[in-house]
Coordinates of N, CA, C and O in Angstrom, one line a residue:
X1 N -8.7 10.7 -7.4 CA -8.2 9.9 -6.6 C -6.7 10.0 -5.6 O -6.8 9.5 -4.5
X2 N -5.9 10.7 -6.2 CA -4.8 11.3 -5.6 C -4.9 11.9 -4.3 O -4.3 11.5 -3.1
X3 N -5.7 13.0 -4.4 CA -6.4 13.5 -3.4 C -6.9 12.8 -2.2 O -6.8 13.1 -1.0
X4 N -8.3 11.8 -2.6 CA -8.9 11.0 -1.8 C -7.8 10.3 -1.1 O -7.8 9.8 0.5
X5 N -6.4 9.3 -1.5 CA -6.0 8.6 -1.1 C -4.8 9.6 0.1 O -4.6 8.9 1.5
X6 N -4.5 10.4 -0.6 CA -3.8 11.4 0.5 C -4.7 11.8 1.6 O -3.9 12.0 2.6
X7 N -5.5 12.5 1.8 CA -6.4 12.7 2.6 C -6.9 11.3 3.7 O -6.8 11.8 4.5
X8 N -7.1 10.6 3.1 CA -7.0 9.2 3.9 C -5.9 9.1 4.9 O -6.2 8.5 6.0
X9 N -4.6 9.1 4.1 CA -3.5 9.0 5.3 C -3.1 9.8 5.8 O -2.6 9.8 6.9
X10 N -4.1 10.8 6.1 CA -3.8 12.0 7.2 C -4.6 11.3 8.6 O -4.1 11.6 9.5
X11 N -5.3 10.4 8.3 CA -5.9 9.4 9.3 C -4.9 8.8 9.9 O -4.5 8.0 9.4
X12 N -5.2 8.4 11.3 CA -4.2 7.3 12.2 C -4.9 5.8 11.6 O -6.3 5.5 11.6
X13 N -3.7 5.2 11.1 CA -4.3 4.1 10.2 C -3.6 2.9 11.0 O -2.6 3.0 11.5
X14 N -4.3 1.7 11.3 CA -3.7 0.2 11.8 C -2.8 0.0 10.2 O -2.9 0.2 9.4
X15 N -1.9 -1.0 10.9 CA -1.0 -1.6 9.8 C -1.8 -2.3 8.5 O -1.2 -2.1 7.3
X16 N -2.9 -2.9 9.0 CA -3.7 -3.4 7.8 C -4.3 -2.6 7.1 O -4.2 -2.5 5.8
X17 N -4.8 -1.4 7.3 CA -5.6 -0.3 6.5 C -4.4 0.4 6.0 O -4.8 0.8 4.5
X18 N -3.3 0.9 6.5 CA -2.0 1.2 5.7 C -1.9 0.1 4.5 O -1.4 0.9 3.5
X19 N -1.6 -1.1 4.9 CA -1.2 -1.9 4.3 C -2.2 -2.0 2.7 O -1.6 -1.8 1.6
X20 N -3.2 -1.5 3.0 CA -4.4 -1.9 2.3 C -4.2 -0.7 0.9 O -4.4 -0.7 -0.3
X21 N -4.3 0.8 1.8 CA -4.0 1.8 1.2 C -3.0 2.0 0.2 O -2.6 2.4 -0.9
X22 N -1.8 1.6 0.8 CA -0.4 1.6 0.1 C -0.7 0.8 -1.3 O 0.0 1.2 -2.2
X23 N -1.1 -0.5 -1.0 CA -1.6 -1.3 -2.5 C -2.5 -0.5 -3.5 O -2.3 -0.6 -4.6
X24 N -3.4 -0.3 -2.9 CA -4.4 0.6 -4.0 C -3.5 1.7 -4.3 O -3.7 1.7 -5.5
X25 N -2.9 2.4 -3.8 CA -2.5 3.9 -4.0 C -1.0 3.2 -5.4 O -1.2 3.8 -6.3
X26 N -0.6 2.2 -5.0 CA 0.4 1.6 -6.1 C -0.4 1.0 -7.3 O 0.4 1.6 -8.1
X27 N -1.3 0.4 -7.2 CA -2.2 -0.2 -8.1 C -2.5 1.2 -9.1 O -2.5 1.1 -10.3
X28 N -3.0 2.2 -8.4 CA -3.8 3.4 -9.2 C -2.4 4.1 -9.9 O -2.6 4.2 -11.2
X29 N -1.6 4.1 -9.4 CA -0.6 5.0 -9.5 C 0.3 4.3 -11.0 O 0.7 4.9 -12.3
X30 N 0.2 2.7 -10.7 CA 0.8 2.4 -11.9 C 0.2 2.6 -13.3 O 0.3 2.4 -14.1
X31 N -1.2 2.3 -12.8 CA -2.1 2.2 -14.2 C -2.4 3.9 -14.7 O -2.9 4.1 -15.6
X32 N -2.4 4.8 -14.0 CA -3.1 6.2 -14.2 C -2.1 7.4 -13.8 O -2.1 8.2 -14.7
X33 N -1.2 6.9 -12.7 CA -0.7 8.3 -12.6 C 0.9 7.9 -12.6 O 1.6 7.6 -11.3
X34 N 1.9 7.8 -13.5 CA 3.5 7.3 -13.2 C 4.3 8.5 -12.1 O 5.0 7.9 -11.3
X35 N 3.8 9.6 -12.3 CA 4.4 10.9 -11.0 C 3.9 10.7 -9.9 O 5.0 10.8 -9.0
X36 N 2.8 9.7 -9.5 CA 2.4 9.2 -7.9 C 3.2 7.9 -7.6 O 3.2 7.7 -6.2
X37 N 4.0 7.3 -8.7 CA 4.4 5.9 -8.6 C 5.5 5.9 -7.6 O 5.7 5.2 -6.7
X38 N 6.7 7.0 -7.5 CA 7.5 6.9 -6.3 C 7.2 6.9 -5.1 O 7.4 6.2 -4.2
X39 N 6.3 8.0 -4.6 CA 5.5 7.9 -3.3 C 4.7 6.5 -3.2 O 4.8 6.2 -2.2
X40 N 4.0 5.9 -4.1 CA 3.5 4.6 -3.7 C 4.6 3.7 -3.2 O 4.5 2.7 -2.8
X41 N 5.6 3.6 -4.0 CA 6.6 2.6 -4.0 C 7.1 2.7 -2.8 O 7.7 1.7 -1.9
X42 N 7.2 4.0 -2.1 CA 7.9 3.9 -0.7 C 6.9 3.6 0.2 O 7.6 3.0 1.3
X43 N 5.7 3.9 0.1 CA 4.8 3.4 0.9 C 4.5 1.9 0.9 O 4.5 1.0 2.1
X44 N 4.8 1.3 0.0 CA 5.0 -0.2 -0.5 C 6.2 -0.6 0.6 O 6.2 -1.8 1.2
X45 N 7.2 -0.1 0.3 CA 8.5 -0.4 1.1 C 8.4 -0.3 2.2 O 9.1 -1.3 3.1
X46 N 7.7 0.7 3.0 CA 7.5 0.8 4.2 C 6.7 -0.7 4.8 O 7.0 -1.1 6.0
X47 N 5.7 -0.9 4.0 CA 4.8 -2.0 4.6 C 5.8 -3.3 4.6 O 5.7 -4.4 5.5
X48 N 6.4 -3.4 3.5 CA 7.5 -4.7 3.4 C 8.5 -4.8 4.8 O 8.8 -5.6 5.5
X49 N 8.8 -3.5 5.3 CA 9.8 -3.4 6.4 C 9.3 -3.7 8.0 O 9.9 -4.3 8.6
X50 N 7.8 -3.5 7.8 CA 7.2 -4.0 9.1 C 6.3 -5.5 9.0 O 6.1 -5.9 9.9
X51 N 6.8 -6.0 7.9 CA 6.0 -7.2 7.6 C 6.2 -8.4 8.8 O 5.7 -8.7 9.4
X52 N 7.8 -8.8 9.3 CA 7.9 -9.2 10.6 C 7.4 -8.8 11.6 O 7.5 -9.7 12.9
X53 N 6.9 -7.8 11.9 CA 6.2 -7.7 13.3 C 5.1 -7.7 13.1 O 4.2 -7.9 14.3
X54 N 4.4 -8.5 12.1 CA 2.6 -8.7 12.1 C 2.6 -10.3 12.6 O 3.5 -10.8 12.4
X55 N 1.8 -10.4 13.0 CA 1.3 -11.7 13.4 C 1.1 -12.9 12.4 O 1.3 -12.1 11.1
X56 N 1.0 -13.8 12.6 CA 1.4 -14.8 11.3 C 0.2 -14.9 10.4 O 0.5 -14.5 9.0
X57 N -1.1 -14.8 10.6 CA -2.3 -14.4 9.7 C -2.2 -13.0 8.9 O -2.4 -13.1 7.7
X58 N -1.7 -12.0 9.7 CA -1.7 -10.6 8.7 C -0.5 -10.6 8.0 O -0.4 -9.8 6.8
X59 N 0.6 -11.3 8.4 CA 1.6 -11.3 7.4 C 1.4 -12.0 6.4 O 1.6 -12.1 5.4
X60 N 0.8 -13.2 6.2 CA 0.6 -14.1 5.0 C -0.3 -13.0 4.2 O -0.3 -13.0 2.8
X61 N -1.7 -12.7 4.8 CA -2.3 -11.6 4.0 C -1.9 -10.8 3.3 O -2.1 -10.6 2.7
X62 N -0.6 -10.0 4.2 CA -0.3 -8.8 3.6 C 0.7 -9.1 2.3 O 0.8 -8.7 1.4
X63 N 1.5 -10.3 2.5 CA 2.2 -11.0 1.7 C 1.9 -11.0 0.4 O 2.0 -10.9 -0.6
X64 N 0.6 -11.7 0.3 CA -0.3 -12.1 -0.9 C -0.7 -11.0 -1.3 O -0.6 -10.6 -2.7
X65 N -1.1 -9.8 -0.7 CA -1.8 -8.6 -1.3 C -0.4 -8.0 -1.8 O -0.5 -7.3 -3.0
X66 N 0.5 -8.0 -1.3 CA 1.5 -7.4 -2.0 C 2.5 -8.3 -3.4 O 2.6 -7.5 -4.1
X67 N 2.0 -9.6 -3.1 CA 2.2 -10.1 -4.4 C 1.7 -9.8 -5.8 O 2.3 -10.1 -6.9
X68 N 0.3 -9.5 -5.4 CA -0.3 -9.3 -6.5 C 0.0 -7.7 -7.2 O -0.6 -7.9 -8.4
X69 N 0.7 -7.2 -6.8 CA 1.3 -5.7 -7.3 C 2.4 -6.2 -8.3 O 3.3 -6.7 -8.2
X70 N 1.8 -5.7 -9.3 CA 2.7 -5.9 -10.7 C 2.4 -4.8 -11.5 O 1.5 -4.1 -11.8
X71 N 3.3 -4.3 -12.2 CA 3.5 -3.2 -13.0 C 3.2 -3.8 -14.6 O 3.3 -4.8 -14.9

């Protein structure tokens, strides 16, 4: 899983796909691979940082997705 997610991130992603990938990576790391959690948390922090630049529907969807991330 770690390798697949990291390879996926080498491709140019839009903010929606990056947000989704960050959330999936975080969920996986929290459950399976604690050593990956700092990197996943950094990705989620990036997503939170660009929330204000998203359009209203995109921001709301991304906020809901981020709200679902729980340890």
